[in-house]
Each structure stands twice: as structure tokens, then as C-alpha cells.
Coordinates of C-alpha atoms in Angstrom, one line a residue:
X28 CA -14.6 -20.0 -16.8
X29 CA -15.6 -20.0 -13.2
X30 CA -13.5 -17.6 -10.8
X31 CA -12.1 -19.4 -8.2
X32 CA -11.7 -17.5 -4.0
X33 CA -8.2 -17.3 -4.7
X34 CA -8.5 -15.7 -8.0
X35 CA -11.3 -13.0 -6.5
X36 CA -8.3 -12.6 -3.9
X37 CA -5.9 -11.2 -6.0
X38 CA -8.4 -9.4 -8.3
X39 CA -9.9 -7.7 -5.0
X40 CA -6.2 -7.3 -3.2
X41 CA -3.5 -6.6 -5.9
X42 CA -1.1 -3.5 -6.7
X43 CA -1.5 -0.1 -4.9
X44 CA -0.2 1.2 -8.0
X45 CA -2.5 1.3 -10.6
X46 CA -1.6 -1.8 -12.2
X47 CA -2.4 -5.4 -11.4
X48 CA -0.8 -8.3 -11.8
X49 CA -4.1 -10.5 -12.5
X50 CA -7.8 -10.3 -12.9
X51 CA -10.2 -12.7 -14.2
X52 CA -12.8 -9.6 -14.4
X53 CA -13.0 -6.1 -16.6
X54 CA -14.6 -3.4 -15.4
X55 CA -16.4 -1.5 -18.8
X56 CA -15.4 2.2 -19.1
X57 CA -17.6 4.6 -18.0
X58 CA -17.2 7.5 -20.8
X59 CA -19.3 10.9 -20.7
X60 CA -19.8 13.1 -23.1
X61 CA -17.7 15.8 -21.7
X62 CA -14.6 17.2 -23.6
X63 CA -11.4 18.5 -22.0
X64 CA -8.0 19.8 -23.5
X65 CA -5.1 17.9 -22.9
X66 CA -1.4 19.5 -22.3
X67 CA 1.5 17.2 -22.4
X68 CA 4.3 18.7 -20.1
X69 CA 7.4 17.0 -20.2
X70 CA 9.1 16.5 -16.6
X71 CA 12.8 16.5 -15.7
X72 CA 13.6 16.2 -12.2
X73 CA 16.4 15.8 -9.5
X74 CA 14.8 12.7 -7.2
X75 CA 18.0 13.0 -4.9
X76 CA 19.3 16.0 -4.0
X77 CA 22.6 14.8 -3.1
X78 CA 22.9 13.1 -7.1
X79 CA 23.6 15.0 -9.9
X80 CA 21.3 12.3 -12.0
X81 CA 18.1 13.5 -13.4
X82 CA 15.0 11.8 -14.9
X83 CA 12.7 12.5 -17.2
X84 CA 8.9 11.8 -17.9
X85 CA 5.5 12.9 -19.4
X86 CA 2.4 14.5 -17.0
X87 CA -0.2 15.5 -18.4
X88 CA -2.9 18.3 -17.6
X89 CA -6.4 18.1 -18.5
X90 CA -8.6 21.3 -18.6
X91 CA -11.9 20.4 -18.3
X92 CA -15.3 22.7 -17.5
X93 CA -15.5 22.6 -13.8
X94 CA -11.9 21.6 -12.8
X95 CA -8.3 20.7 -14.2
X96 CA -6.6 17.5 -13.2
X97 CA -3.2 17.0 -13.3
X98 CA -0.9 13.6 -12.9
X99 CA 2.0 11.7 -14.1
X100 CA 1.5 10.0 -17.4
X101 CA 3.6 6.7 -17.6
X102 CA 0.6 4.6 -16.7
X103 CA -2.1 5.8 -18.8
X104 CA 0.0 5.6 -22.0
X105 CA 0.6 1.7 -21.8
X106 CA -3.2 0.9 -21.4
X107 CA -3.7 -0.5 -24.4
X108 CA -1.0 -2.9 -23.2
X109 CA -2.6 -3.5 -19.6
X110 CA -5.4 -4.4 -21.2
X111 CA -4.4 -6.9 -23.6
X112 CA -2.2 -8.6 -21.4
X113 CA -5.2 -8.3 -18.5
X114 CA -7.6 -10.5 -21.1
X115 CA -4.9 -12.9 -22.3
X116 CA -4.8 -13.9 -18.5
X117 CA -8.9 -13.4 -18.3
X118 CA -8.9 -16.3 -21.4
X119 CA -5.7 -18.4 -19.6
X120 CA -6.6 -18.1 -16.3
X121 CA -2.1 -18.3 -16.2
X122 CA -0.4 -15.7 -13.8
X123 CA 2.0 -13.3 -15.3
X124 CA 3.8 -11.1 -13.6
X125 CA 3.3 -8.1 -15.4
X126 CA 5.4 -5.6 -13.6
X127 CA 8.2 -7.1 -15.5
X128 CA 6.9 -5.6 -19.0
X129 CA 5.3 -2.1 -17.5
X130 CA 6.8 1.0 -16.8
X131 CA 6.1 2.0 -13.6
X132 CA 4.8 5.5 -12.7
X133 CA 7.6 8.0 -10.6
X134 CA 4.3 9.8 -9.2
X135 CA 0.6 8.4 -8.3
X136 CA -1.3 11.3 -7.2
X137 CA -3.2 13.6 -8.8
X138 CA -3.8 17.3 -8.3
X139 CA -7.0 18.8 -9.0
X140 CA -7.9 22.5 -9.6
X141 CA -11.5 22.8 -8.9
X142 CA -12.6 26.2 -10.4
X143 CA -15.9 27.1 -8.7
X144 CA -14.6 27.4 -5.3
X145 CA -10.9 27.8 -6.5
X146 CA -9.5 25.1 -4.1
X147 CA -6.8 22.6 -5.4
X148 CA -6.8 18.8 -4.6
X149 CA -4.4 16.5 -3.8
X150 CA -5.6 12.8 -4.5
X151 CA -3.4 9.6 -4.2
X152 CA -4.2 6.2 -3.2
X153 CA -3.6 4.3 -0.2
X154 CA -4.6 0.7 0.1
X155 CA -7.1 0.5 -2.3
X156 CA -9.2 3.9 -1.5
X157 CA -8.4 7.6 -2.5
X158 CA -7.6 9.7 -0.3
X159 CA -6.8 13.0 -0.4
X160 CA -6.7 17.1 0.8
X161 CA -7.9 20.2 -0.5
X162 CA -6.5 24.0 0.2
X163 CA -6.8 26.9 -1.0
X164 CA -2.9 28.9 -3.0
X165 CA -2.4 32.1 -3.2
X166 CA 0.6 32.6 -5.6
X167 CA 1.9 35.9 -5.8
X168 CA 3.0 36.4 -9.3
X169 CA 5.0 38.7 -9.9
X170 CA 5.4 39.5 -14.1
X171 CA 8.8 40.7 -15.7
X172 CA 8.6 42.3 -19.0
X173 CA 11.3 39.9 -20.6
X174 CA 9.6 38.0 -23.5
X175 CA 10.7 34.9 -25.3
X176 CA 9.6 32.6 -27.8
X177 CA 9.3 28.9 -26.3
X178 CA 8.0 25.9 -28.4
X179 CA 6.7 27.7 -30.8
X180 CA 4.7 30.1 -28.5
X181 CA 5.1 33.7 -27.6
X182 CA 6.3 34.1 -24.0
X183 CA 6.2 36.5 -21.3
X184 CA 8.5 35.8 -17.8
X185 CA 6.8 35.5 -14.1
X186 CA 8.8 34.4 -11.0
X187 CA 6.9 33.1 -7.6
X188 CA 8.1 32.0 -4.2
X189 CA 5.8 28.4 -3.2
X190 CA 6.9 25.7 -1.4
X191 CA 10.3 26.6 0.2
X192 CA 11.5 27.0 -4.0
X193 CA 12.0 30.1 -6.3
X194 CA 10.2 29.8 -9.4
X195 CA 10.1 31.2 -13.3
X196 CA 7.6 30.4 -15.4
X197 CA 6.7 31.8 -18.9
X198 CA 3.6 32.0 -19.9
X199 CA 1.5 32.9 -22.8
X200 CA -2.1 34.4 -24.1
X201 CA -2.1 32.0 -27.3
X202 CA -3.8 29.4 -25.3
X203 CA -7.3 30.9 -23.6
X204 CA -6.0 29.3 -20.2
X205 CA -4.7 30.6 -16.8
X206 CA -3.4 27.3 -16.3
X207 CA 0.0 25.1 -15.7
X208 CA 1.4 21.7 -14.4
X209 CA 1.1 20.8 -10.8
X210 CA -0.2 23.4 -8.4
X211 CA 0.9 26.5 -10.7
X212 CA -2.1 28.4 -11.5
X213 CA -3.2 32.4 -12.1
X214 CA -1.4 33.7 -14.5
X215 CA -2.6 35.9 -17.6
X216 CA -2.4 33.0 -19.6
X217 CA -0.8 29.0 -20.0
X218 CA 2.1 28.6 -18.5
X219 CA 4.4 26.8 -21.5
X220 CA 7.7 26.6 -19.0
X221 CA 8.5 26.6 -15.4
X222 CA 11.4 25.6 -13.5
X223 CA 13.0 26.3 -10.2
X224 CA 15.9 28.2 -9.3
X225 CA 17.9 25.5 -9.0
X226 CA 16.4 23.2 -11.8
X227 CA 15.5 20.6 -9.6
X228 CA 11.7 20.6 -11.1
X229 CA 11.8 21.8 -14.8
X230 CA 8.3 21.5 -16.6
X231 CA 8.1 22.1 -20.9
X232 CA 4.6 21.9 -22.6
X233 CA 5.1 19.4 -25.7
X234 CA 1.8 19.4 -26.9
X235 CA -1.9 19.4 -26.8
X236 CA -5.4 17.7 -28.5
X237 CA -8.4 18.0 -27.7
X238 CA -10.4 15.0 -25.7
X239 CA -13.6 14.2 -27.2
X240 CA -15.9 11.5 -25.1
X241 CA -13.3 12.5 -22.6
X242 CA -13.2 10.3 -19.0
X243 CA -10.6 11.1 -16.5
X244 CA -10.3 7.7 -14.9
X245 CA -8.3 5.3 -17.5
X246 CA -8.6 1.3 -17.8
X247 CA -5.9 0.9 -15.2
X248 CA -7.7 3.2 -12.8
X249 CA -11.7 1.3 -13.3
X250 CA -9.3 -2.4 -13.0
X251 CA -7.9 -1.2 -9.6
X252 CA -10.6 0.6 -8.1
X253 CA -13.3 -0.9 -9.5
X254 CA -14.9 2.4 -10.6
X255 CA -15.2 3.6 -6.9
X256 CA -13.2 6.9 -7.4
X257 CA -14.6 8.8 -4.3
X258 CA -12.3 10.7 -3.1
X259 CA -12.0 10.8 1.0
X260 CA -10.8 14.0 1.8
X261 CA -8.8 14.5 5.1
X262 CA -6.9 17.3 6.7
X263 CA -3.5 17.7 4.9
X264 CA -1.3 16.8 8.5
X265 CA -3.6 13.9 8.7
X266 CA -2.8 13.3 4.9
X267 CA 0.7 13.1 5.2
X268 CA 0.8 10.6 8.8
X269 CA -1.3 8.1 6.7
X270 CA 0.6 8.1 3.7
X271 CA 3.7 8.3 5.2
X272 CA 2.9 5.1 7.8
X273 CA 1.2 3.5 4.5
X274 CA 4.8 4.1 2.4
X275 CA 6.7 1.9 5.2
X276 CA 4.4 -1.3 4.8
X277 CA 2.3 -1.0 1.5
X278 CA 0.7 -3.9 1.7
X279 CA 0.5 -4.8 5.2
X280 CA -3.5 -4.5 5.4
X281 CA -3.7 -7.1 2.7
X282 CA -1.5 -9.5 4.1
X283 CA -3.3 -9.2 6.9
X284 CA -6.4 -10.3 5.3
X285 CA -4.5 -13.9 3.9
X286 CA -4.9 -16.8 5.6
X287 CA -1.1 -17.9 6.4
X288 CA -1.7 -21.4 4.8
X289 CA -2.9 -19.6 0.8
X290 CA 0.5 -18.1 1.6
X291 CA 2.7 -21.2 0.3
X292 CA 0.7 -21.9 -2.1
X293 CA 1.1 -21.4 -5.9
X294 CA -0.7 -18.8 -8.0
X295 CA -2.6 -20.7 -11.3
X296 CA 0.3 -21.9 -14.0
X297 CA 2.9 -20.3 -12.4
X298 CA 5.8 -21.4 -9.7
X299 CA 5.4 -18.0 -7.5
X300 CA 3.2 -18.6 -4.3
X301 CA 1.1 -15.8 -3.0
X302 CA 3.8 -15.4 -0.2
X303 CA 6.4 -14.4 -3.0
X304 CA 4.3 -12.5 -5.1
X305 CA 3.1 -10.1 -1.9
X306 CA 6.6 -10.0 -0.9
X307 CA 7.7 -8.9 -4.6
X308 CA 5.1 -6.3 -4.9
X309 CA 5.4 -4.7 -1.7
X310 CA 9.6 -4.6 -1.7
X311 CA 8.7 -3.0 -5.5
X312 CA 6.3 -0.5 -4.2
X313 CA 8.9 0.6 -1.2
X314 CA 10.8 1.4 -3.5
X315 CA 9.3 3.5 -5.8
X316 CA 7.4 5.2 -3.1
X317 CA 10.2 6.1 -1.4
X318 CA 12.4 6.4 -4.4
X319 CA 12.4 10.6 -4.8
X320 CA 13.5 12.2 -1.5
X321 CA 13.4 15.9 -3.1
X322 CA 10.0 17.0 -3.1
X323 CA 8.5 19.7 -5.1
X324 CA 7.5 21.6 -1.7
X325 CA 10.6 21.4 0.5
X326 CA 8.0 22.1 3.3
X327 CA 6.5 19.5 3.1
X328 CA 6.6 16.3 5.3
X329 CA 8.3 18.3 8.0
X330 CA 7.0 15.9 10.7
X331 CA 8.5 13.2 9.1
X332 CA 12.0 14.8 8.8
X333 CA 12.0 15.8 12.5
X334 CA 11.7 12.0 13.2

């Protein structure tokens, strides 16, 4: 089947969430023959402070050699899924709007702990690059001597002060890693809980395997990017301007880039016109981009508050 302009369009100028709506195209995956250990932390979280509602996901963690990278889950897990919807619609060349049967992830960056000069990374997307900051966290750790037993491991307390928050984690030396979800790092051992002091942010390790063949980047990630994962790293202020311009108009580089007569008409086998589907995508990724309004670093995003 030949790929028409207007198919190469969307395939080139889809979701800033790692999921597209169509593609006509698959990108193989690149696998190495690196292995990494994967921790499954399960997530519950207060998005506004003001509700008393919480939510609840999966993040993993993935230790690797050099570095550790750690992001939410939701995406990854329905790949299979993705990808057999993305080749029905490679074989139909027929539209579907596929955000109506994926879960959507609550959090699209990734933080990376890069062991040889001990700086941490914080990756997301904007547009259809990655871009990202690095820094260096000294968390001062201090250890209790109260001991617990915690999914099945043997625990030991340790409280911090990092972001504007009061934390407690508990840790333990069964698992050969001074390791933990997000940004939490340096203790004795793997962190197997940590929460706040006022359980806004409340991480549980579920599980782990080990990931043979292992690639960080999933099918979702090579279909959106393209397999161009290089990483533009900016100063965190600048970080924060640009994503927090991008989160008030999503899409508005793309729409920029549409000729306004494509924008009326219809996407192949389907009654939504380009207009409509930009519109839908970008009112859908307003929304979850601004859907959590209590941070894990209450610090954060302090020039945006002022305003």
C-alpha cells in the first residue's frame, strides 16, 4: 500500500504522549544485549491538594549497569495492544481513534540516575523531541533504628527533608541495591516503601524480574520518536519555561505546520477531519498535563505560581 502526504502527516505529527493515533509505518525494535532488574512500585497519590481523592498506578524502576531509569508504567504495559491495533490500521489504512481504548499515562517523564558521575535526569517530551535537565541531590539520610517487615522483606526506617516534603522510607539489604523510585537514592540498601508526611506521594515495591535482552525504549516510544531518543539537555529554569508554555498549547507547533484547507478535510474511513482530531488531542493532552497540581517537589515551578 502506498503512503499517501496526508498519512506521512499524521505518522510524522501525532500525540505528544507516547501513543499515536495512526501510522502506516513500524519502526523495528532496537534490542541490546544488556540486562537490567526491574522493580514494580505501586503509586498512590493526592493530584489535588484541596481533594481528598487519590489515584493509584504502577512505575517502574529499572537498574541497569551504568544508570537506573525510572517512569510511570501505564503505557508500556498495553504495547502489545498498541501494536496490534497500530498494524490493523497499517493493513486498513482506516483511522481509529485509539485514545478511546488506551489508558493514558498520569506522568511522561522519566528520571534517570546516571551512576558514573552520580547526576540524576529529568527527561520528558515536548513536541516531538526530548528534552530534559540534569543535577546533582544530596539527600541527607538520616537512619532510625525501628525495623519492620514490608512485603515480605526485612526493613529498617530512614526519614529525609527534599523538595519542600518530609519523607520515610524503609529500606532493606536483601536486594544488592542503594536504589528507590523517583529521585530517592543513597541508602544502605532498596528502598521497599516511602511516603511523605502527609501521604500525598506513597511508593510500595510489588515486585521484580529480571530483564534479559533488555531495551529501555518500548514500541510506543521507537512509533513516536522514531528511534531518535537524544536527549537535549537544558538548564532546569529553562526546563520548566518550555514545558510550562508547551502545557498551555500542546500542539500548537503542529498546527502550525497544516495547511488550513487539509484542516476540513476527513482522515481515511473515518468522519473526523484533521481539524477535529487536532482539536480532540490537544483539549485531551491539556488535560492530563495539567491534570495533577500537587507536585512531588512543592518547590518546584515557583515561577509559574508567582504568575
Amino acid at each position: 500500500m502506498n503512503t499517501s502526504p496526508k498519512q506521512v502527516f499524521i505518522i510524522d505529527n501525532f500525540l505528544k504522549i507516547r501513543l499515536v493515533a495512526f501510522a502506516i509505518f513500524f519502526i523495528p525494535l532496537l534490542y541490546s544485549s544488556q540486562t537490567a532488574q526491574r522493580f514494580y512500585y505501586e503509586l498512590t497519590y493526592r493530584p489535588n491538594k484541596t481533594a481528598d481523592l487519590k489515584e493509584k498506578i504502577t512505575t517502574i524502576l529499572d537498574v541497569a549497569k551504568e544508570k537506573s531509569v525510572y517512569r510511570d508504567y501505564t503505557v508500556m504495559s498495553q504495547d502489545s495492544i498498541l501494536q496490534s491495533e497500530v498494524e490493523k490500521m497499517k493493513k486498513s489504512g482506516v483511522y481509529v481513534p485509539m485514545e478511546k481504548m488506551i489508558k493514558m499515562p498520569k506522568f511522561s517523564y522519566r528520571i534517570y540516575k546516571f551512576y558514573q558521575d552520580n547526576t540524576i535526569g529529568y527527561v520528558d517530551g515536548i513536541e516531538k523531541s526530548l528534552y530534559g535537565y540534569k543535577e546533582k541531590i544530596n539527600l541527607p539520610w538520616e537512619v532510625a533504628n525501628d525495623k519492620s517487615v514490608i512485603e515480605g522483606y526485612n526493613c529498617q526506617k530512614a526519614s529525609v527533608k527534599f523538595g519542600g516534603r518530609v519523607w520515610s522510607a524503609w529500606f532493606t539489604q536483601d536486594l544488592p541495591f542503594q536504589e528507590g523510585p523517583y529521585k530517592f537514592y543513597g541508602l544502605p540498601g532498596m528502598i521497599v516503601k516511602i511516603e511523605d508526611s502527609e501521604q500525598d506521594y506513597v511508593w510500595i515495591l510489588k515486585g521484580n524480574k529480571k530483564m534479559d535482552n533488555y531495551n529501555e525504549f518500548s514500541f510506543t516510544d521507537n512509533l513516536y520518536y522514531r528511534g531518535n531518543f537524544n536527549v537535549i539537555y537544558i538548564n532546569k529554569n529553562k526546563f520548566e519555561k518550555t514545558y510550562n508554555e508547551y502545557k498551555k498549547d500542546p500542539l500548537a507547533a503542529m498546527k502550525g505546520q497544516v495547511k488550513p484547507e487539509m484542516l476540513t478535510q476527513k482522515m481515511p474511513g473515518s468522519e473526523v477531519t484533521y481539524g477535529q482530531m487536532f482539536e480532540n488531542q490537544n483539549k485531551l493532552l491539556k488535560n492530563i498535563l495539567n491534570s495533577n497540581t500537587n507536585p512531588i517537589e512543592l518547590n518546584q515551578n515557583i515561577s509559574q505560581k508567582k504568575k
